[in-house]
Amino acid sequence: AAELKDEQLYSQGHERPKGDFCPICTLPIPLPVDKHSGLNVCCMKRICNGCDVAAKLGGMNDCVFCRTPFPKIDDDIPATIQKRVSKKDPLAIALGEKYCHFRAKILAMIQTRVAKKDHEAINFLGEKYSHGSLGLQRDMRRAVHLWEEAAELGSIEALCHLGVAFHEGEAVQRDKAKGDGFFERAAMQGHVESRFKLG
């Protein structure tokens, strides 16, 4: 039975999933995908760095895929704000409010996609809860719940996150066998990191 399971596991999942290809140039995004691309929260499409740079050089500052305008803010503001707000700097307080408004816009874009049962958006929101980013309180139980929902809807990435959660016992009872099951399901669909985690 174990040999049959291994044969099934290693005979499937050799093709990379659709999300590992840039929808603009249609080329596979180099591994690790997160380092060589960015996820646009407006349409939940992963765009390779090459297409993103080409669009910016061409003067486009909106989403390359769906043309939705991005909220504008300087990436270095959060660290600067924290230092200056503690000194009661009125400009820093105003910038802090602007940054909170920016995060709220990003979160609203994600939640719009979540309401439409977009499995990538649900998985992404789970990631934000697991790290406590975008102004959300870190909540691993909520993250696991979102990943379960995303996995049911077809998110391969969510299967990998669930595998990690069960392996490490984060917000769930530690169960390496169940974690391996999630890794296997993702690996059979072409998820590279899950196949790596299986050994």
Short mmCIF file of C-alpha atoms in Angstrom, two decimals:
data_model
loop_
_atom_site.label_atom_id
_atom_site.label_comp_id
_atom_site.label_asym_id
_atom_site.label_seq_id
_atom_site.Cartn_x
_atom_site.Cartn_y
_atom_site.Cartn_z
CA ALA A 1 0.00 0.00 0.00
CA ALA A 2 2.86 2.40 0.84
CA GLU A 3 4.54 1.69 -2.51
CA LEU A 4 1.29 2.46 -4.35
CA LYS A 5 0.94 5.72 -2.43
CA ASP A 6 4.55 6.71 -3.25
CA GLU A 7 4.03 5.83 -6.91
CA GLN A 8 0.88 7.97 -7.02
CA LEU A 9 2.64 10.86 -5.26
CA TYR A 10 5.72 10.85 -7.49
CA SER A 11 3.87 10.25 -10.76
CA GLN A 12 1.75 13.40 -10.34
CA GLY A 13 2.46 17.08 -9.84
CA HIS A 14 5.36 17.53 -12.25
CA GLU A 15 3.65 20.48 -13.94
CA ARG A 16 3.81 23.80 -12.12
CA PRO A 17 0.43 25.22 -11.08
CA LYS A 18 -1.25 27.95 -13.10
CA GLY A 19 -0.46 30.55 -10.40
CA ASP A 20 3.28 30.05 -10.97
CA PHE A 21 3.03 31.64 -14.43
CA CYS A 22 2.88 35.39 -15.05
CA PRO A 23 -0.49 36.24 -16.67
CA ILE A 24 1.16 39.05 -18.67
CA CYS A 25 4.17 37.37 -20.33
CA THR A 26 2.91 33.79 -19.65
CA LEU A 27 6.42 32.69 -18.61
CA PRO A 28 6.99 30.59 -15.48
CA ILE A 29 8.02 32.71 -12.51
CA PRO A 30 11.44 31.61 -11.18
CA LEU A 31 11.59 29.93 -7.78
CA PRO A 32 11.09 31.07 -5.09
CA VAL A 33 8.00 32.64 -6.61
CA ASP A 34 7.53 35.20 -3.79
CA LYS A 35 11.00 36.64 -4.41
CA HIS A 36 10.56 37.02 -8.19
CA SER A 37 7.02 38.36 -8.34
CA GLY A 38 4.42 40.40 -6.53
CA LEU A 39 0.80 39.60 -5.70
CA ASN A 40 -1.64 42.35 -6.66
CA VAL A 41 -4.43 42.41 -4.08
CA CYS A 42 -6.93 44.03 -6.45
CA CYS A 43 -7.19 40.97 -8.74
CA MET A 44 -5.10 38.44 -6.74
CA LYS A 45 -2.81 37.91 -9.75
CA ARG A 46 0.90 37.24 -9.29
CA ILE A 47 2.90 39.39 -11.76
CA CYS A 48 6.59 38.66 -12.45
CA ASN A 49 9.09 41.36 -11.52
CA GLY A 50 10.06 41.78 -15.20
CA CYS A 51 6.53 42.68 -16.31
CA ASP A 52 6.08 44.93 -13.27
CA VAL A 53 9.29 46.84 -14.02
CA ALA A 54 8.45 47.09 -17.74
CA ALA A 55 5.03 48.55 -16.90
CA LYS A 56 6.51 51.09 -14.48
CA LEU A 57 9.14 52.12 -17.04
CA GLY A 58 6.29 52.58 -19.51
CA GLY A 59 4.60 54.97 -17.08
CA MET A 60 1.92 52.63 -15.73
CA ASN A 61 1.49 52.89 -11.96
CA ASP A 62 -1.75 50.91 -11.76
CA CYS A 63 -2.24 47.15 -11.65
CA VAL A 64 -0.71 45.70 -14.80
CA PHE A 65 -3.39 43.02 -15.04
CA CYS A 66 -6.73 44.66 -14.13
CA ARG A 67 -5.71 48.37 -14.31
CA THR A 68 -7.02 49.13 -10.81
CA PRO A 69 -5.23 52.16 -9.32
CA PHE A 70 -2.99 51.26 -6.37
CA PRO A 71 -3.28 53.20 -3.13
CA LYS A 72 -0.23 55.47 -2.84
CA ILE A 73 2.11 55.50 0.15
CA ASP A 74 5.84 55.48 0.84
CA ASP A 75 6.98 52.01 1.96
CA ASP A 76 9.35 53.49 4.57
CA ILE A 77 6.64 55.40 6.42
CA PRO A 78 5.74 52.82 9.12
CA ALA A 79 9.19 52.79 10.81
CA THR A 80 9.48 56.56 10.51
CA ILE A 81 6.01 57.08 11.93
CA GLN A 82 6.59 54.97 15.00
CA LYS A 83 9.71 56.91 15.99
CA ARG A 84 8.20 60.34 15.46
CA VAL A 85 4.71 59.70 16.84
CA SER A 86 6.26 58.85 20.21
CA LYS A 87 7.77 62.37 20.18
CA LYS A 88 4.28 63.86 19.55
CA ASP A 89 5.25 65.12 16.08
CA PRO A 90 2.00 66.39 14.44
CA LEU A 91 3.26 65.57 10.92
CA ALA A 92 4.05 61.99 11.97
CA ILE A 93 0.60 61.66 13.54
CA ALA A 94 -0.98 62.80 10.25
CA LEU A 95 1.21 60.38 8.28
CA GLY A 96 0.21 57.60 10.67
CA GLU A 97 -3.45 58.28 9.94
CA LYS A 98 -2.67 58.24 6.21
CA TYR A 99 -0.87 54.90 6.60
CA CYS A 100 -3.85 53.43 8.53
CA HIS A 101 -6.12 54.62 5.71
CA PHE A 102 -3.78 52.93 3.19
CA ARG A 103 -3.91 49.62 5.08
CA ALA A 104 -7.69 49.90 5.31
CA LYS A 105 -7.92 50.33 1.50
CA ILE A 106 -5.71 47.29 0.91
CA LEU A 107 -7.73 45.23 3.41
CA ALA A 108 -10.98 46.36 1.77
CA MET A 109 -9.68 45.21 -1.64
CA ILE A 110 -8.81 41.80 -0.19
CA GLN A 111 -12.14 41.46 1.64
CA THR A 112 -14.03 42.28 -1.56
CA ARG A 113 -12.32 39.31 -3.22
CA VAL A 114 -12.93 37.12 -0.13
CA ALA A 115 -16.66 37.92 -0.28
CA LYS A 116 -16.64 36.58 -3.85
CA LYS A 117 -15.13 33.29 -2.56
CA ASP A 118 -11.80 33.88 -4.35
CA HIS A 119 -9.61 31.09 -2.93
CA GLU A 120 -6.39 33.07 -3.49
CA ALA A 121 -7.78 36.06 -1.59
CA ILE A 122 -8.97 33.84 1.27
CA ASN A 123 -5.52 32.22 1.45
CA PHE A 124 -3.84 35.67 1.35
CA LEU A 125 -6.06 36.94 4.18
CA GLY A 126 -5.11 33.83 6.16
CA GLU A 127 -1.44 34.72 5.64
CA LYS A 128 -2.07 38.25 6.92
CA TYR A 129 -3.78 36.89 10.06
CA SER A 130 -0.95 34.40 10.63
CA HIS A 131 1.66 37.20 10.55
CA GLY A 132 -0.48 39.92 12.12
CA SER A 133 0.08 42.29 9.21
CA LEU A 134 -2.08 44.96 7.52
CA GLY A 135 -3.16 46.11 10.97
CA LEU A 136 -4.79 42.75 11.78
CA GLN A 137 -4.22 41.14 15.16
CA ARG A 138 -2.20 37.90 14.85
CA ASP A 139 -4.77 35.09 15.02
CA MET A 140 -3.59 31.62 14.00
CA ARG A 141 -7.00 30.03 14.61
CA ARG A 142 -8.59 32.46 12.16
CA ALA A 143 -5.73 31.86 9.70
CA VAL A 144 -6.19 28.08 9.84
CA HIS A 145 -9.95 28.48 9.37
CA LEU A 146 -9.36 30.69 6.30
CA TRP A 147 -6.79 28.23 4.89
CA GLU A 148 -9.26 25.36 5.32
CA GLU A 149 -11.88 27.35 3.41
CA ALA A 150 -9.38 28.29 0.69
CA ALA A 151 -8.21 24.67 0.37
CA GLU A 152 -11.82 23.51 -0.07
CA LEU A 153 -12.18 26.07 -2.87
CA GLY A 154 -9.00 24.86 -4.61
CA SER A 155 -6.03 26.81 -3.21
CA ILE A 156 -2.86 24.74 -3.44
CA GLU A 157 -0.94 27.31 -1.37
CA ALA A 158 -3.50 26.96 1.44
CA LEU A 159 -2.86 23.19 1.52
CA CYS A 160 0.82 23.91 2.12
CA HIS A 161 0.00 26.41 4.90
CA LEU A 162 -2.24 23.81 6.55
CA GLY A 163 0.57 21.26 6.30
CA VAL A 164 2.92 23.64 8.11
CA ALA A 165 0.29 24.47 10.76
CA PHE A 166 -0.31 20.78 11.54
CA HIS A 167 3.41 19.96 11.52
CA GLU A 168 4.17 22.76 13.97
CA GLY A 169 0.95 22.52 15.98
CA GLU A 170 -0.01 26.15 15.45
CA ALA A 171 -3.64 26.74 16.53
CA VAL A 172 -4.34 23.05 15.88
CA GLN A 173 -3.34 19.80 17.56
CA ARG A 174 0.11 18.81 16.30
CA ASP A 175 -0.39 15.98 13.79
CA LYS A 176 2.52 15.32 11.43
CA ALA A 177 0.60 12.63 9.53
CA LYS A 178 -2.24 15.06 8.78
CA GLY A 179 0.32 17.72 7.84
CA ASP A 180 1.99 15.28 5.45
CA GLY A 181 -1.44 14.58 3.95
CA PHE A 182 -1.86 18.28 3.14
CA PHE A 183 1.67 18.43 1.70
CA GLU A 184 0.94 15.36 -0.47
CA ARG A 185 -2.30 16.85 -1.83
CA ALA A 186 -0.48 20.08 -2.73
CA ALA A 187 2.55 18.25 -4.17
CA MET A 188 0.33 16.15 -6.44
CA GLN A 189 -1.00 19.41 -7.87
CA GLY A 190 2.50 20.75 -8.58
CA HIS A 191 3.29 22.77 -5.45
CA VAL A 192 7.09 22.78 -5.29
CA GLU A 193 7.50 23.79 -1.63
CA SER A 194 5.14 21.02 -0.48
CA ARG A 195 7.07 18.41 -2.45
CA PHE A 196 10.27 19.73 -0.84
CA LYS A 197 8.76 19.52 2.66
CA LEU A 198 7.88 15.86 2.05
CA GLY A 199 11.57 15.12 1.56
#
